[in-house]
GROMACS .gro file of C-alpha atoms in nm:
model
  467
    1UNK     CA    1   1.658  16.149   3.288
    2UNK     CA    2   1.729  16.422   3.578
    3UNK     CA    3   1.962  16.220   3.825
    4UNK     CA    4   1.775  16.135   4.205
    5UNK     CA    5   1.860  16.409   4.449
    6UNK     CA    6   1.945  16.173   4.685
    7UNK     CA    7   2.244  15.933   4.473
    8UNK     CA    8   2.300  16.368   4.332
    9UNK     CA    9   2.348  16.435   4.789
   10UNK     CA   10   2.549  16.133   4.812
   11UNK     CA   11   2.764  16.195   4.545
   12UNK     CA   12   2.864  16.528   4.701
   13UNK     CA   13   2.926  16.388   4.992
   14UNK     CA   14   3.212  16.162   4.888
   15UNK     CA   15   3.335  16.401   4.688
   16UNK     CA   16   3.397  16.593   4.997
   17UNK     CA   17   3.624  16.272   5.150
   18UNK     CA   18   3.755  16.080   4.816
   19UNK     CA   19   3.969  16.200   4.553
   20UNK     CA   20   4.061  16.056   4.216
   21UNK     CA   21   4.039  15.750   4.081
   22UNK     CA   22   3.753  15.643   4.404
   23UNK     CA   23   3.539  15.893   4.293
   24UNK     CA   24   3.515  15.760   3.998
   25UNK     CA   25   3.501  15.427   4.145
   26UNK     CA   26   3.179  15.451   4.357
   27UNK     CA   27   3.026  15.718   4.089
   28UNK     CA   28   3.035  15.398   3.885
   29UNK     CA   29   2.852  15.190   4.154
   30UNK     CA   30   2.613  15.459   4.295
   31UNK     CA   31   2.474  15.482   3.904
   32UNK     CA   32   2.493  15.029   3.906
   33UNK     CA   33   2.326  15.095   4.204
   34UNK     CA   34   2.308  15.109   4.653
   35UNK     CA   35   2.477  14.722   4.709
   36UNK     CA   36   2.773  14.756   4.517
   37UNK     CA   37   2.825  15.144   4.612
   38UNK     CA   38   2.828  14.981   5.041
   39UNK     CA   39   3.041  14.719   4.912
   40UNK     CA   40   3.291  15.009   4.752
   41UNK     CA   41   3.233  15.197   5.105
   42UNK     CA   42   3.344  14.888   5.300
   43UNK     CA   43   3.621  14.890   5.078
   44UNK     CA   44   3.699  15.179   5.111
   45UNK     CA   45   3.719  15.202   5.526
   46UNK     CA   46   3.890  14.823   5.498
   47UNK     CA   47   4.188  15.000   5.306
   48UNK     CA   48   4.278  15.349   5.605
   49UNK     CA   49   4.159  15.013   5.831
   50UNK     CA   50   4.531  14.805   5.691
   51UNK     CA   51   4.650  15.126   5.679
   52UNK     CA   52   4.631  15.242   6.065
   53UNK     CA   53   4.772  14.872   6.143
   54UNK     CA   54   5.088  14.880   5.869
   55UNK     CA   55   5.213  15.208   6.102
   56UNK     CA   56   5.283  14.921   6.354
   57UNK     CA   57   5.392  14.695   6.123
   58UNK     CA   58   5.761  14.657   5.964
   59UNK     CA   59   5.870  14.683   5.581
   60UNK     CA   60   5.776  14.262   5.500
   61UNK     CA   61   5.431  14.347   5.701
   62UNK     CA   62   5.483  14.214   6.010
   63UNK     CA   63   5.437  14.302   6.309
   64UNK     CA   64   5.696  14.555   6.516
   65UNK     CA   65   5.719  14.317   6.750
   66UNK     CA   66   5.847  14.057   6.566
   67UNK     CA   67   6.087  14.247   6.390
   68UNK     CA   68   6.393  14.070   6.400
   69UNK     CA   69   6.606  14.435   6.445
   70UNK     CA   70   6.692  14.407   6.802
   71UNK     CA   71   6.675  14.780   6.833
   72UNK     CA   72   6.292  14.776   6.709
   73UNK     CA   73   6.170  14.415   6.839
   74UNK     CA   74   6.325  14.386   7.209
   75UNK     CA   75   6.104  14.726   7.318
   76UNK     CA   76   5.765  14.675   7.071
   77UNK     CA   77   5.752  14.328   7.212
   78UNK     CA   78   5.808  14.396   7.496
   79UNK     CA   79   5.523  14.674   7.525
   80UNK     CA   80   5.360  14.427   7.291
   81UNK     CA   81   5.320  14.166   7.630
   82UNK     CA   82   5.292  14.493   7.853
   83UNK     CA   83   4.942  14.572   7.718
   84UNK     CA   84   4.811  14.236   7.662
   85UNK     CA   85   4.913  14.143   8.006
   86UNK     CA   86   4.738  14.425   8.135
   87UNK     CA   87   4.469  14.368   7.951
   88UNK     CA   88   4.411  13.996   8.054
   89UNK     CA   89   4.185  14.178   8.358
   90UNK     CA   90   3.988  14.444   8.479
   91UNK     CA   91   4.102  14.452   8.788
   92UNK     CA   92   4.389  14.578   8.620
   93UNK     CA   93   4.258  14.870   8.688
   94UNK     CA   94   4.352  14.938   9.041
   95UNK     CA   95   4.758  14.904   8.963
   96UNK     CA   96   4.785  15.308   8.943
   97UNK     CA   97   4.724  15.232   9.413
   98UNK     CA   98   5.001  15.083   9.427
   99UNK     CA   99   5.281  15.317   9.373
  100UNK     CA  100   5.069  15.509   9.533
  101UNK     CA  101   5.057  15.262   9.857
  102UNK     CA  102   5.435  15.186   9.894
  103UNK     CA  103   5.518  15.593   9.854
  104UNK     CA  104   5.278  15.661  10.135
  105UNK     CA  105   5.363  15.384  10.320
  106UNK     CA  106   5.745  15.482  10.287
  107UNK     CA  107   5.648  15.859  10.415
  108UNK     CA  108   5.452  15.727  10.750
  109UNK     CA  109   5.131  15.900  10.647
  110UNK     CA  110   4.783  15.891  10.802
  111UNK     CA  111   4.778  15.434  10.861
  112UNK     CA  112   4.391  15.461  10.736
  113UNK     CA  113   4.500  15.627  10.351
  114UNK     CA  114   4.754  15.423  10.353
  115UNK     CA  115   4.626  15.053  10.477
  116UNK     CA  116   4.343  15.217  10.211
  117UNK     CA  117   4.570  15.220   9.923
  118UNK     CA  118   4.775  14.880   9.995
  119UNK     CA  119   4.394  14.703   9.993
  120UNK     CA  120   4.329  14.805   9.704
  121UNK     CA  121   4.686  14.785   9.570
  122UNK     CA  122   4.713  14.371   9.628
  123UNK     CA  123   4.357  14.351   9.475
  124UNK     CA  124   4.538  14.370   9.087
  125UNK     CA  125   4.837  14.234   9.148
  126UNK     CA  126   4.655  13.928   9.302
  127UNK     CA  127   4.501  13.927   8.949
  128UNK     CA  128   4.832  13.921   8.783
  129UNK     CA  129   4.976  13.689   9.051
  130UNK     CA  130   4.737  13.430   8.909
  131UNK     CA  131   4.745  13.579   8.569
  132UNK     CA  132   5.147  13.433   8.501
  133UNK     CA  133   5.092  13.092   8.734
  134UNK     CA  134   4.889  12.997   8.545
  135UNK     CA  135   5.069  13.111   8.259
  136UNK     CA  136   5.386  12.900   8.355
  137UNK     CA  137   5.220  12.627   8.494
  138UNK     CA  138   5.044  12.532   8.095
  139UNK     CA  139   5.407  12.527   7.994
  140UNK     CA  140   5.550  12.293   8.265
  141UNK     CA  141   5.381  11.968   8.185
  142UNK     CA  142   4.997  11.864   8.422
  143UNK     CA  143   5.209  11.738   8.749
  144UNK     CA  144   5.479  12.031   8.725
  145UNK     CA  145   5.212  12.280   8.646
  146UNK     CA  146   4.961  12.135   8.982
  147UNK     CA  147   5.294  12.170   9.256
  148UNK     CA  148   5.315  12.582   9.072
  149UNK     CA  149   4.972  12.612   9.080
  150UNK     CA  150   4.976  12.518   9.483
  151UNK     CA  151   5.219  12.699   9.520
  152UNK     CA  152   5.207  13.053   9.460
  153UNK     CA  153   4.780  12.968   9.404
  154UNK     CA  154   4.762  13.118   9.736
  155UNK     CA  155   5.068  13.322   9.756
  156UNK     CA  156   4.915  13.688   9.848
  157UNK     CA  157   4.701  13.488  10.163
  158UNK     CA  158   5.075  13.334  10.243
  159UNK     CA  159   5.300  13.677  10.200
  160UNK     CA  160   5.053  13.892  10.441
  161UNK     CA  161   5.033  13.549  10.677
  162UNK     CA  162   5.423  13.601  10.704
  163UNK     CA  163   5.444  13.923  10.742
  164UNK     CA  164   5.181  13.999  11.033
  165UNK     CA  165   5.327  13.640  11.239
  166UNK     CA  166   5.695  13.768  11.154
  167UNK     CA  167   5.519  14.032  11.369
  168UNK     CA  168   5.319  13.879  11.656
  169UNK     CA  169   4.982  13.955  11.521
  170UNK     CA  170   4.863  13.531  11.578
  171UNK     CA  171   4.545  13.640  11.571
  172UNK     CA  172   4.547  13.772  11.207
  173UNK     CA  173   4.775  13.461  11.093
  174UNK     CA  174   4.441  13.246  11.246
  175UNK     CA  175   4.143  13.505  11.090
  176UNK     CA  176   4.319  13.488  10.712
  177UNK     CA  177   4.361  13.166  10.726
  178UNK     CA  178   3.962  13.127  10.861
  179UNK     CA  179   3.845  13.436  10.614
  180UNK     CA  180   4.012  13.262  10.297
  181UNK     CA  181   3.833  12.893  10.334
  182UNK     CA  182   3.518  13.035  10.461
  183UNK     CA  183   3.522  13.288  10.156
  184UNK     CA  184   3.633  13.021   9.909
  185UNK     CA  185   3.324  12.799  10.031
  186UNK     CA  186   3.064  13.064  10.109
  187UNK     CA  187   3.105  13.391   9.967
  188UNK     CA  188   3.324  13.248   9.612
  189UNK     CA  189   3.103  12.899   9.559
  190UNK     CA  190   2.754  13.161   9.618
  191UNK     CA  191   2.840  13.331   9.376
  192UNK     CA  192   2.963  13.052   9.129
  193UNK     CA  193   2.604  12.870   9.170
  194UNK     CA  194   2.414  13.212   9.183
  195UNK     CA  195   2.551  13.352   8.891
  196UNK     CA  196   2.541  12.962   8.717
  197UNK     CA  197   2.171  12.925   8.835
  198UNK     CA  198   2.067  13.221   8.639
  199UNK     CA  199   2.157  13.202   8.391
  200UNK     CA  200   2.118  12.786   8.320
  201UNK     CA  201   1.825  12.605   8.516
  202UNK     CA  202   1.998  12.328   8.676
  203UNK     CA  203   2.420  12.259   8.637
  204UNK     CA  204   2.609  11.919   8.652
  205UNK     CA  205   2.902  11.889   8.807
  206UNK     CA  206   3.142  11.579   8.878
  207UNK     CA  207   3.023  11.475   9.197
  208UNK     CA  208   3.319  11.283   9.222
  209UNK     CA  209   3.547  11.522   9.243
  210UNK     CA  210   3.389  11.801   9.453
  211UNK     CA  211   3.308  11.457   9.758
  212UNK     CA  212   3.720  11.392   9.736
  213UNK     CA  213   3.716  11.768   9.845
  214UNK     CA  214   3.492  11.805  10.072
  215UNK     CA  215   3.616  11.482  10.226
  216UNK     CA  216   3.988  11.621  10.278
  217UNK     CA  217   3.812  11.946  10.422
  218UNK     CA  218   3.606  11.761  10.699
  219UNK     CA  219   3.936  11.583  10.735
  220UNK     CA  220   4.054  11.980  10.815
  221UNK     CA  221   3.762  12.114  10.982
  222UNK     CA  222   3.862  11.822  11.340
  223UNK     CA  223   4.234  11.922  11.297
  224UNK     CA  224   4.091  12.248  11.413
  225UNK     CA  225   3.871  12.085  11.636
  226UNK     CA  226   4.030  11.838  11.858
  227UNK     CA  227   4.289  12.118  11.951
  228UNK     CA  228   4.047  12.400  12.044
  229UNK     CA  229   3.821  12.150  12.237
  230UNK     CA  230   4.101  11.960  12.477
  231UNK     CA  231   4.252  12.297  12.516
  232UNK     CA  232   3.882  12.371  12.697
  233UNK     CA  233   3.905  12.007  12.845
  234UNK     CA  234   4.250  12.149  12.993
  235UNK     CA  235   4.119  12.413  13.161
  236UNK     CA  236   4.098  12.227  13.504
  237UNK     CA  237   4.363  12.008  13.563
  238UNK     CA  238   4.638  12.269  13.377
  239UNK     CA  239   4.819  12.559  13.419
  240UNK     CA  240   4.731  12.791  13.114
  241UNK     CA  241   5.147  12.817  13.062
  242UNK     CA  242   5.129  12.343  13.050
  243UNK     CA  243   4.818  12.346  12.823
  244UNK     CA  244   4.912  12.579  12.592
  245UNK     CA  245   5.223  12.361  12.546
  246UNK     CA  246   5.024  12.094  12.535
  247UNK     CA  247   4.899  12.248  12.195
  248UNK     CA  248   5.161  12.340  12.066
  249UNK     CA  249   5.270  11.989  12.057
  250UNK     CA  250   4.988  11.871  11.937
  251UNK     CA  251   4.988  12.209  11.617
  252UNK     CA  252   5.307  12.090  11.468
  253UNK     CA  253   5.263  11.671  11.513
  254UNK     CA  254   4.863  11.776  11.364
  255UNK     CA  255   5.072  12.046  11.093
  256UNK     CA  256   5.337  11.728  10.928
  257UNK     CA  257   5.061  11.487  10.925
  258UNK     CA  258   4.796  11.704  10.774
  259UNK     CA  259   5.103  11.769  10.482
  260UNK     CA  260   5.125  11.425  10.372
  261UNK     CA  261   4.768  11.432  10.340
  262UNK     CA  262   4.793  11.694  10.096
  263UNK     CA  263   5.097  11.554   9.920
  264UNK     CA  264   4.967  11.234   9.908
  265UNK     CA  265   4.636  11.467   9.745
  266UNK     CA  266   4.820  11.620   9.437
  267UNK     CA  267   5.028  11.274   9.439
  268UNK     CA  268   4.592  11.074   9.399
  269UNK     CA  269   4.503  11.438   9.160
  270UNK     CA  270   4.805  11.405   8.921
  271UNK     CA  271   4.923  11.024   8.924
  272UNK     CA  272   4.649  10.746   9.001
  273UNK     CA  273   4.302  10.849   8.996
  274UNK     CA  274   4.435  11.205   8.678
  275UNK     CA  275   4.117  11.017   8.541
  276UNK     CA  276   3.882  11.142   8.781
  277UNK     CA  277   4.039  11.502   8.755
  278UNK     CA  278   4.028  11.534   8.376
  279UNK     CA  279   3.662  11.475   8.281
  280UNK     CA  280   3.527  11.745   8.175
  281UNK     CA  281   3.750  11.976   8.267
  282UNK     CA  282   3.943  12.039   7.928
  283UNK     CA  283   3.770  12.367   7.761
  284UNK     CA  284   3.742  12.314   7.422
  285UNK     CA  285   3.958  12.405   7.138
  286UNK     CA  286   3.987  12.732   7.093
  287UNK     CA  287   3.750  12.825   7.398
  288UNK     CA  288   3.774  13.075   7.665
  289UNK     CA  289   3.977  12.901   7.970
  290UNK     CA  290   3.748  13.252   8.184
  291UNK     CA  291   4.111  13.403   8.210
  292UNK     CA  292   4.092  13.502   7.865
  293UNK     CA  293   4.344  13.213   7.753
  294UNK     CA  294   4.200  12.991   7.420
  295UNK     CA  295   4.426  12.644   7.518
  296UNK     CA  296   4.576  12.735   7.172
  297UNK     CA  297   4.780  13.090   7.228
  298UNK     CA  298   4.935  13.197   7.545
  299UNK     CA  299   5.091  13.528   7.595
  300UNK     CA  300   5.369  13.555   7.863
  301UNK     CA  301   5.664  13.226   7.719
  302UNK     CA  302   5.867  13.108   8.064
  303UNK     CA  303   6.145  13.295   8.138
  304UNK     CA  304   5.919  13.631   8.120
  305UNK     CA  305   5.593  13.461   8.373
  306UNK     CA  306   5.882  13.318   8.576
  307UNK     CA  307   6.038  13.711   8.623
  308UNK     CA  308   5.610  13.850   8.666
  309UNK     CA  309   5.629  13.571   8.916
  310UNK     CA  310   5.940  13.737   9.086
  311UNK     CA  311   5.815  14.131   9.056
  312UNK     CA  312   5.515  14.098   9.070
  313UNK     CA  313   5.582  13.875   9.469
  314UNK     CA  314   5.791  14.103   9.581
  315UNK     CA  315   5.504  14.427   9.505
  316UNK     CA  316   5.280  14.220   9.740
  317UNK     CA  317   5.563  14.168   9.998
  318UNK     CA  318   5.617  14.545  10.000
  319UNK     CA  319   5.218  14.627  10.021
  320UNK     CA  320   5.172  14.385  10.227
  321UNK     CA  321   5.403  14.491  10.477
  322UNK     CA  322   5.276  14.854  10.498
  323UNK     CA  323   4.883  14.681  10.481
  324UNK     CA  324   4.993  14.494  10.823
  325UNK     CA  325   5.179  14.735  10.979
  326UNK     CA  326   4.866  14.963  10.967
  327UNK     CA  327   4.649  14.724  11.117
  328UNK     CA  328   4.677  14.846  11.374
  329UNK     CA  329   4.580  15.217  11.399
  330UNK     CA  330   4.241  15.093  11.149
  331UNK     CA  331   4.113  14.888  11.514
  332UNK     CA  332   4.140  15.223  11.701
  333UNK     CA  333   4.013  15.471  11.511
  334UNK     CA  334   3.745  15.312  11.308
  335UNK     CA  335   3.690  15.028  11.588
  336UNK     CA  336   3.701  14.759  11.363
  337UNK     CA  337   3.836  14.379  11.503
  338UNK     CA  338   4.102  14.263  11.415
  339UNK     CA  339   3.918  13.889  11.371
  340UNK     CA  340   3.732  14.104  11.178
  341UNK     CA  341   3.997  14.296  10.952
  342UNK     CA  342   4.167  13.873  10.910
  343UNK     CA  343   3.908  13.727  10.839
  344UNK     CA  344   3.640  13.910  10.621
  345UNK     CA  345   3.803  14.140  10.453
  346UNK     CA  346   4.221  14.036  10.401
  347UNK     CA  347   4.037  13.699  10.236
  348UNK     CA  348   3.843  13.917  10.012
  349UNK     CA  349   4.223  14.094   9.846
  350UNK     CA  350   4.404  13.752   9.807
  351UNK     CA  351   4.083  13.602   9.652
  352UNK     CA  352   3.991  13.905   9.434
  353UNK     CA  353   4.158  13.737   9.100
  354UNK     CA  354   3.953  13.379   9.145
  355UNK     CA  355   3.636  13.510   9.284
  356UNK     CA  356   3.678  13.641   8.860
  357UNK     CA  357   3.782  13.390   8.717
  358UNK     CA  358   3.515  13.106   8.861
  359UNK     CA  359   3.219  13.359   8.879
  360UNK     CA  360   3.336  13.363   8.527
  361UNK     CA  361   3.373  13.025   8.410
  362UNK     CA  362   3.003  12.927   8.617
  363UNK     CA  363   2.884  13.087   8.373
  364UNK     CA  364   2.961  12.945   8.061
  365UNK     CA  365   2.825  12.667   8.244
  366UNK     CA  366   3.220  12.527   8.339
  367UNK     CA  367   3.099  12.380   8.645
  368UNK     CA  368   3.416  12.123   8.678
  369UNK     CA  369   3.604  12.393   8.706
  370UNK     CA  370   3.498  12.695   8.899
  371UNK     CA  371   3.486  12.408   9.184
  372UNK     CA  372   3.826  12.355   9.182
  373UNK     CA  373   3.875  12.717   9.255
  374UNK     CA  374   3.625  12.759   9.523
  375UNK     CA  375   3.699  12.408   9.723
  376UNK     CA  376   4.058  12.397   9.553
  377UNK     CA  377   4.173  12.716   9.696
  378UNK     CA  378   4.042  12.575  10.096
  379UNK     CA  379   4.143  12.289  10.075
  380UNK     CA  380   4.503  12.456   9.996
  381UNK     CA  381   4.442  12.669  10.276
  382UNK     CA  382   4.389  12.420  10.506
  383UNK     CA  383   4.572  12.162  10.407
  384UNK     CA  384   4.883  12.344  10.255
  385UNK     CA  385   4.941  12.751  10.413
  386UNK     CA  386   4.792  12.661  10.746
  387UNK     CA  387   4.994  12.400  10.813
  388UNK     CA  388   5.342  12.502  10.686
  389UNK     CA  389   5.259  12.900  10.852
  390UNK     CA  390   5.292  12.630  11.251
  391UNK     CA  391   5.581  12.530  11.159
  392UNK     CA  392   5.710  12.799  11.021
  393UNK     CA  393   5.574  12.984  11.381
  394UNK     CA  394   5.832  12.683  11.529
  395UNK     CA  395   6.046  12.766  11.328
  396UNK     CA  396   6.075  13.159  11.387
  397UNK     CA  397   5.957  13.121  11.790
  398UNK     CA  398   5.607  13.217  11.727
  399UNK     CA  399   5.327  13.037  11.922
  400UNK     CA  400   5.166  12.989  11.586
  401UNK     CA  401   4.870  12.673  11.682
  402UNK     CA  402   4.591  12.597  11.474
  403UNK     CA  403   4.353  12.613  11.868
  404UNK     CA  404   4.130  12.844  11.740
  405UNK     CA  405   3.856  13.004  11.938
  406UNK     CA  406   3.558  12.760  11.949
  407UNK     CA  407   3.299  13.041  11.797
  408UNK     CA  408   3.515  13.082  11.512
  409UNK     CA  409   3.606  12.697  11.543
  410UNK     CA  410   3.167  12.593  11.517
  411UNK     CA  411   3.205  12.829  11.306
  412UNK     CA  412   3.428  12.646  10.982
  413UNK     CA  413   3.285  12.352  11.057
  414UNK     CA  414   2.921  12.492  11.011
  415UNK     CA  415   3.036  12.671  10.688
  416UNK     CA  416   3.232  12.278  10.544
  417UNK     CA  417   2.910  12.120  10.673
  418UNK     CA  418   2.637  12.325  10.472
  419UNK     CA  419   2.878  12.363  10.173
  420UNK     CA  420   2.969  11.913  10.146
  421UNK     CA  421   2.539  11.803  10.200
  422UNK     CA  422   2.488  12.124   9.897
  423UNK     CA  423   2.754  12.011   9.664
  424UNK     CA  424   2.715  11.638   9.768
  425UNK     CA  425   2.424  11.622   9.496
  426UNK     CA  426   2.657  11.678   9.196
  427UNK     CA  427   2.362  11.958   9.132
  428UNK     CA  428   2.331  12.317   9.150
  429UNK     CA  429   2.146  12.623   9.049
  430UNK     CA  430   2.080  12.960   9.188
  431UNK     CA  431   1.922  12.924   9.559
  432UNK     CA  432   2.181  12.729   9.671
  433UNK     CA  433   2.398  13.037   9.558
  434UNK     CA  434   2.113  13.225   9.748
  435UNK     CA  435   2.192  12.996  10.074
  436UNK     CA  436   2.568  12.999  10.086
  437UNK     CA  437   2.566  13.379  10.061
  438UNK     CA  438   2.308  13.404  10.368
  439UNK     CA  439   2.508  13.239  10.565
  440UNK     CA  440   2.873  13.396  10.469
  441UNK     CA  441   2.669  13.744  10.522
  442UNK     CA  442   2.557  13.634  10.858
  443UNK     CA  443   2.933  13.512  10.943
  444UNK     CA  444   3.053  13.841  10.825
  445UNK     CA  445   2.765  14.027  11.030
  446UNK     CA  446   2.843  13.818  11.362
  447UNK     CA  447   3.272  13.856  11.303
  448UNK     CA  448   3.147  14.217  11.263
  449UNK     CA  449   3.018  14.256  11.620
  450UNK     CA  450   3.291  13.942  11.810
  451UNK     CA  451   3.596  14.022  11.969
  452UNK     CA  452   3.976  13.992  11.976
  453UNK     CA  453   4.042  13.848  12.310
  454UNK     CA  454   3.626  13.652  12.411
  455UNK     CA  455   3.685  13.603  12.746
  456UNK     CA  456   3.340  13.407  12.811
  457UNK     CA  457   3.346  13.082  13.012
  458UNK     CA  458   3.350  12.776  12.861
  459UNK     CA  459   2.992  12.604  12.777
  460UNK     CA  460   2.838  12.359  13.038
  461UNK     CA  461   2.999  12.077  12.748
  462UNK     CA  462   3.320  12.152  12.832
  463UNK     CA  463   3.236  12.189  13.212
  464UNK     CA  464   3.157  11.871  13.177
  465UNK     CA  465   3.443  11.746  13.007
  466UNK     CA  466   3.669  11.861  13.209
  467UNK     CA  467   3.564  11.734  13.547
   0.00000   0.00000   0.00000
């Protein structure tokens, strides 16, 4: 009987790629049927794939990064850990801008170019900082892990603000703190509600935890409203210097109280009422948590994570130094106010990693974790970072206070009010996300045209109060 033409053609194609016993094995498979042929080809491909893997294995079949010989195992392990770390987030591709930003800043290149390069460089550094913090915190236990996240969770904003405070850029510091809060409770939370709401009709989260966080945010809002209204109320009866001195006294005392409240909140969260925050917050076994971890294995050892935190923090500080130094030229050349840079642009850089994480976990219907990232980060800024900067300014002799402009205080109050109203029912959908994003865009437009040093007279309300 003559051979099938299709089988004959397949036989000749295989003969060109395979030799020896493999030809006879596959030839037999052709004669026995197509299914056997397919299985043989798959087996052949698997053998070649295994051969590629064996290139990175020692004679015992173990990966080279586990080799006991130091001159083999250590370099391969360093390369393996480095690759796994860099692959943890797509934004790490922007790391190419880190050396460029530092070099251009060191040679005093065009300030606009220096600003853009270091602006882009801080984004992946913020991602790596968040990754290293998470890797270290899971190995230190819940309490120490929580404290570590509180310390390094907003490290980029803290470093940039410390550099700006050292240079006397009080407006940049205040705008950066307010902008970080607004970007988290409006932009990040809005993206979470929108992205999760498109995939899920309605999402639910722990309303008790959200209510606790929103209550603390309301307290932090009051800590900004009181100095602003007091400054306006003392307008007619006190000289300008006396008013500023009184506001600094109020700000220093308020900062100490806010730090105490945050410490009590940590004790409340990690000790006395930990069961409220643990509810529905643990990822399922083997399931990704939104940052590339799966709860079973972690990439960095405690020592590696700690060293990474130090190195990344130093790199952020260097890039932040060049970034802040170039702001004056950006303001003059691009005609953008310092308030807009600090309130809109810098928070986007500092919160880039948190933005991605929150949206990813929201799309996976883990809204408790998303709320914790968005609202929790805002609360850290309001109750920890901002009071700390006020105390630091006190130590450095810089007049850093909690007295923001009336317009900024009103915007902050309205943002917290709307956010608290939307999360009070413990449910979310895409329409609520669109509301938060819309409000953030409106605020961004308002601050784009808002001057750095407004000189408008107080409203009639404050005129009546001051009489």
